[in-house]
Every structure is written in structure tokens, then in C-alpha cells.
Coordinates of C-alpha atoms in Angstrom, one line a residue:
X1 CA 7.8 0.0 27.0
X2 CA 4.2 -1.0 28.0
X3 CA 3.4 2.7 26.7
X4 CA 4.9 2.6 23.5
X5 CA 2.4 -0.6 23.1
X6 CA -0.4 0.6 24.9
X7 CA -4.2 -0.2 23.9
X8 CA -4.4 3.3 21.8
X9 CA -0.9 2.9 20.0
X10 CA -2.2 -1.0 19.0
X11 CA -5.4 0.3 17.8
X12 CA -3.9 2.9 15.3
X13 CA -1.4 0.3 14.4
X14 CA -4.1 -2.4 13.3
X15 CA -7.6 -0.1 12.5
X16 CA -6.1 0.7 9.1
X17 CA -5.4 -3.0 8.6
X18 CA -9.1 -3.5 8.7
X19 CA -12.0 -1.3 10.2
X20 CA -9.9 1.9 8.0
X21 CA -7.9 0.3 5.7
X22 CA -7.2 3.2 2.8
X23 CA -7.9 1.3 -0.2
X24 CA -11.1 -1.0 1.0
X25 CA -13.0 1.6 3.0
X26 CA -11.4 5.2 2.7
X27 CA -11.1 4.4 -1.4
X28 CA -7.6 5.8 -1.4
X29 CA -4.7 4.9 -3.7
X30 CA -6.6 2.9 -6.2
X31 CA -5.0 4.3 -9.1
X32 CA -1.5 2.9 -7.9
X33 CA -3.3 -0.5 -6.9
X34 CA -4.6 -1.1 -10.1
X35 CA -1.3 0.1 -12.2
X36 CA 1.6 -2.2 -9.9
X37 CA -0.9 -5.5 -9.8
X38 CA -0.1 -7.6 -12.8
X39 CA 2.3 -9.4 -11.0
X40 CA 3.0 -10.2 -7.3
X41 CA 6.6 -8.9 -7.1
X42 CA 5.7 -5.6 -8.0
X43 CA 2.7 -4.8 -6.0
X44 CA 4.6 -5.9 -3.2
X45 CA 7.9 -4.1 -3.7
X46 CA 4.9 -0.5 -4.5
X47 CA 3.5 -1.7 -0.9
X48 CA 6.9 -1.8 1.1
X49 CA 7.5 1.5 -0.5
X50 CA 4.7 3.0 0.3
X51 CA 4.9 1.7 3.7
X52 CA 8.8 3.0 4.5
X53 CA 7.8 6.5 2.9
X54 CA 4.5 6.8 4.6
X55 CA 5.9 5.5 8.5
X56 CA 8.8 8.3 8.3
X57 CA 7.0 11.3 6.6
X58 CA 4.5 10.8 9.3
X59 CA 7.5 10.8 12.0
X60 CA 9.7 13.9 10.4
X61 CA 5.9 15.9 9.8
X62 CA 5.2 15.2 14.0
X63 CA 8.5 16.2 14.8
X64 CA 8.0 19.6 12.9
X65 CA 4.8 19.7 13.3
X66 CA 4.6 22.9 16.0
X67 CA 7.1 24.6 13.7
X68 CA 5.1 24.6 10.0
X69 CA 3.3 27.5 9.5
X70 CA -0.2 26.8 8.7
X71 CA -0.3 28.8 5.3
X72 CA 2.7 26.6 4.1
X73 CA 2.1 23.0 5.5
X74 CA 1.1 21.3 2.4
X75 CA 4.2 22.2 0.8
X76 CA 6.1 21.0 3.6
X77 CA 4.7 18.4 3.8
X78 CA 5.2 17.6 0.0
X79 CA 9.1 18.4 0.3
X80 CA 9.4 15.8 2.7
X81 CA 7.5 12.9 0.9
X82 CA 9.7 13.7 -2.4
X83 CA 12.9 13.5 -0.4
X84 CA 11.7 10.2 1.0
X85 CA 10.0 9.1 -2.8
X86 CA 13.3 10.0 -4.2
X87 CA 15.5 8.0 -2.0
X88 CA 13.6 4.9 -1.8
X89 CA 13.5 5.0 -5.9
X90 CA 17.4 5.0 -6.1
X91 CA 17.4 2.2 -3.3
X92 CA 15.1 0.6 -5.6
X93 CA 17.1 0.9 -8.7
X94 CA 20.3 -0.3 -7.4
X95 CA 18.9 -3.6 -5.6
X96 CA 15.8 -4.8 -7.7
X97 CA 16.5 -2.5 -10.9
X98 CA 13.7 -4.8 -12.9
X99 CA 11.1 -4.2 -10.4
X100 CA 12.0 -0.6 -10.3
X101 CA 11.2 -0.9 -14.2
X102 CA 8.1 -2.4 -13.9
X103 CA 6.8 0.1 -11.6
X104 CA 8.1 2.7 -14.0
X105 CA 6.5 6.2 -13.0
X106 CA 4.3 4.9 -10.3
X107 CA 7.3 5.2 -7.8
X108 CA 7.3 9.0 -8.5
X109 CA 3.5 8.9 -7.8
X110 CA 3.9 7.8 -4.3
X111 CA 4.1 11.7 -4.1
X112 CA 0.9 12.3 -5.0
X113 CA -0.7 9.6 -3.4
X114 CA -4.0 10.4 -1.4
X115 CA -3.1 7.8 1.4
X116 CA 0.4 9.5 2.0
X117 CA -1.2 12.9 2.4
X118 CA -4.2 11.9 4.2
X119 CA -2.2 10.7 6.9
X120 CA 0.3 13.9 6.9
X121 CA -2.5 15.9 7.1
X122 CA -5.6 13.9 9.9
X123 CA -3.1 12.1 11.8
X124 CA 1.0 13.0 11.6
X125 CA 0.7 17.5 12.1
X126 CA -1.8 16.5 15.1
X127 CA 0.3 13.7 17.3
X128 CA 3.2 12.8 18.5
X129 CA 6.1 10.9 16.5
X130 CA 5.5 7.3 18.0
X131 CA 1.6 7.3 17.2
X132 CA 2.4 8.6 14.0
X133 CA 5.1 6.3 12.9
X134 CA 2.7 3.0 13.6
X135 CA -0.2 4.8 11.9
X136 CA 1.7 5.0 8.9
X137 CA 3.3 1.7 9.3
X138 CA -0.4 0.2 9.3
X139 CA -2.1 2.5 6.3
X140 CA 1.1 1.2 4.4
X141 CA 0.3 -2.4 5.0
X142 CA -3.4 -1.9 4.8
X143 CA -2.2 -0.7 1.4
X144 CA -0.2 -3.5 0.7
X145 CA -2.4 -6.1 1.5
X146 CA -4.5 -5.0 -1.2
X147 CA -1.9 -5.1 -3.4
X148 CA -0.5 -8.8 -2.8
X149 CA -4.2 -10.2 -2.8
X150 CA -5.1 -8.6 -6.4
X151 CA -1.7 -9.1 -7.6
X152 CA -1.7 -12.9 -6.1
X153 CA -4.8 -13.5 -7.8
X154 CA -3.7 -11.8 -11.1
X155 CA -0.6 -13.4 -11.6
X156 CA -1.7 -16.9 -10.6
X157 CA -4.6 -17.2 -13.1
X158 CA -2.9 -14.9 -15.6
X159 CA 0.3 -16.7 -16.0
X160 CA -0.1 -20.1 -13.5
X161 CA 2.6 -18.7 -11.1
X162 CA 3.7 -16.8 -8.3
X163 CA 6.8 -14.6 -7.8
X164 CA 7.6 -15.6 -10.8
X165 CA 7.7 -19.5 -9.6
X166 CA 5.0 -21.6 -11.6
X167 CA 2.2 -23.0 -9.4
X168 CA -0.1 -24.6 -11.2
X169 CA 1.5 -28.0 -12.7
X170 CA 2.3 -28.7 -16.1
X171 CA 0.0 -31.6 -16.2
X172 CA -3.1 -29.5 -15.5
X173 CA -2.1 -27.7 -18.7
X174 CA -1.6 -31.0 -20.4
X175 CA -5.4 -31.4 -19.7
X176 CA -6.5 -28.6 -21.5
X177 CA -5.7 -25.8 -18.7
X178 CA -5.4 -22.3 -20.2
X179 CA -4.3 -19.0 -18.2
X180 CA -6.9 -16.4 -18.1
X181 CA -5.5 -13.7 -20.6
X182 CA -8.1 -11.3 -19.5
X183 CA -6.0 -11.8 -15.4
X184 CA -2.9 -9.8 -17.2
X185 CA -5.2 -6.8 -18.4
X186 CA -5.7 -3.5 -16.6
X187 CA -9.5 -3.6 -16.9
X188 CA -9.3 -7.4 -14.6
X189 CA -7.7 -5.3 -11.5
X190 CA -10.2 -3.1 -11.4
X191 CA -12.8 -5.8 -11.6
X192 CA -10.5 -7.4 -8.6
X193 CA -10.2 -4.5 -6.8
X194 CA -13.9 -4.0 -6.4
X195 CA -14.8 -8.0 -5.6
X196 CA -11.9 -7.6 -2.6
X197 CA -14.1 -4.3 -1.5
X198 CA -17.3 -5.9 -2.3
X199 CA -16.2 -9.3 0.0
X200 CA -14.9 -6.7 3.0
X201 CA -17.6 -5.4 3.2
X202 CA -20.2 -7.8 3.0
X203 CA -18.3 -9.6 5.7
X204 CA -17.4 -7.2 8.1
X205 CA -20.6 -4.8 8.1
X206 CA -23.3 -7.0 7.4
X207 CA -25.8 -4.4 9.2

């Protein structure tokens, strides 16, 4: 047991949260983070997804890892994510069917997504299952923290709640209060996006 949680296996587990994360210093995966962020409910229904699919491709690519030829790895390793893709997008449409909607054809993208293969390829074909499994469990909630703080921020000033539940009190409005139209517009996550990257880094590498 102490193995399985030893000072390596914690570190890949939590540098991705932080000192790696995909999205804030890697730049990885923006195009899904700005397209799933309007609301909170979506961006963090993309980020479990993202997580599941990228912690077990990571194990099943170790596993095979010895046995993939070299000149055919990619497409392995492609085969794998869309079996995974696919399944969690049915699981998705029978249990939260109007979050599925609202992440239309972003789901599908998970297959294509730079953080899923960056980990398949620097990380999951050169270790063993274990290692890989946490590093993909941490890229896909380095991911997803992203997503909940832009979406958070989006839907709270864009439409004065969260989840779906208002937040910000009916009097407020009564004095004149008006949510920020520009919070619900694609351009706005972008702008996000790049003020979470901007803080991150002027906070954690001030040299």
C-alpha cells in the first residue's frame, strides 16, 4: 500500500494540479475550455469526462504498451480513446441527456484533445499502469479545475447563479443590478481563460 502512495506516485498525482497543469502552463485543451464554459454544469460534467477517459486510456495504453509497434502507436492509441470517448458519451446521454446537449460535439473532441494524447504518448507507453492511471487522474482534474473556475465566474456574473441555482439576490437587482451579457459570450472565456493563466503565474513564478 505505502508503494502505491509513495512520494513519486503523489507527485505525478498533484504536479499537473499545479506546477504542470495542461491548460495553465502546458496551454493544452483550450479550445474545449473555452467552448463547455458558459455555464458551471457543463464545464464540469467536460472535466469528469475528460478525467474518466484520460485515467483509463493511460492504464489500457501501459498495459499494451510493450506490445504496440512503434510505426502504429498513434493509431492505437486513438482506437482506444474513441472506445472510451464513445462510451462515456452514451453514459452521458442516458443520465444527464441536457448536459450531453449542451456539450454537443465537444464530447466527440475529447478524441482529439492535445491533453489526452500528450499523456498517452510522454507518460502512459513509458510506465507502468498505476503511475499512469494517477497521472491521468491529475491532468484530468488540472483540466477541470480550469473549467469550474471560468465557468463559475461566467455563469455567476452572466446570469447571477450557479448550477443553475440563483446566487446573487433579487434585491441587489431591485437596486439596479444587471448581469454582465458580455459573461455569456465566447469572446469573455477567452478573456477568463488568460486572467486565470496570467494570476498563475504571477503567483507561482514570481522570478
Amino acid at each position: 500500500m505505502s508503494k502505491l502512495f509513495s512520494k513519486e506516485n503523489k507527485e505525478v498525482f498533484l504536479t499537473p494540479l499545479n506546477g504542470n497543469n495542461p491548460v495553465l502552463i502546458q496551454v493544452l485543451g483550450i479550445c474545449s475550455a473555452l467552448a463547455v464554459t458558459s455555464q458551471l454544469k457543463p464545464a464540469i460534467v467536460m472535466g469528469l469526462a475528460v478525467t474518466v477517459i484520460t485515467a483509463f486510456a493511460n492504464v489500457i495504453v501501459s498495459i499494451i504498451r510493450n506490445t504496440i509497434p512503434t510505426r502504429i502507436r498513434i493509431i492505437v492509441q486513438l482506437v482506444v480513446v474513441a472506445a472510451l470517448v464513445t462510451i462515456v458519451n452514451q453514459i452521458l446521454k442516458a443520465f444527464v441527456y441536457d448536459v450531453s446537449v449542451q456539450l454537443s460535439v465537444y464530447v466527440g473532441l475529447i478524441i482529439t484533445n492535445c491533453i489526452l494524447m500528450g499523456r498517452l504518448e510522454a507518460f502512459a507507453s513509458m510506465n507502468k499502469p498505476w503511475p499512469s492511471f494517477l497521472d491521468g487522474v491529475g491532468s484530468g482534474l488540472g483540466y477541470a479545475l480550469v473549467l469550474v473556475i471560468v465557468g463559475g465566474v461566467r455563469e455567476l456574473f452572466g446570469r447571477g447563479s450557479l448550477l443553475g441555482v440563483q446566487i446573487i439576490p433579487d434585491s441587489l437587482y431591485d437596486f439596479g443590478y444587471i448581469n454582465n451579457g458580455m459573461m455569456t459570450m465566447p469572446a469573455m472565456a477567452m478573456i477568463l481563460c488568460g486572467i486565470v493563466i496570467w494570476v498563475h503565474r504571477a503567483y507561482f513564478y514570481k522570478d
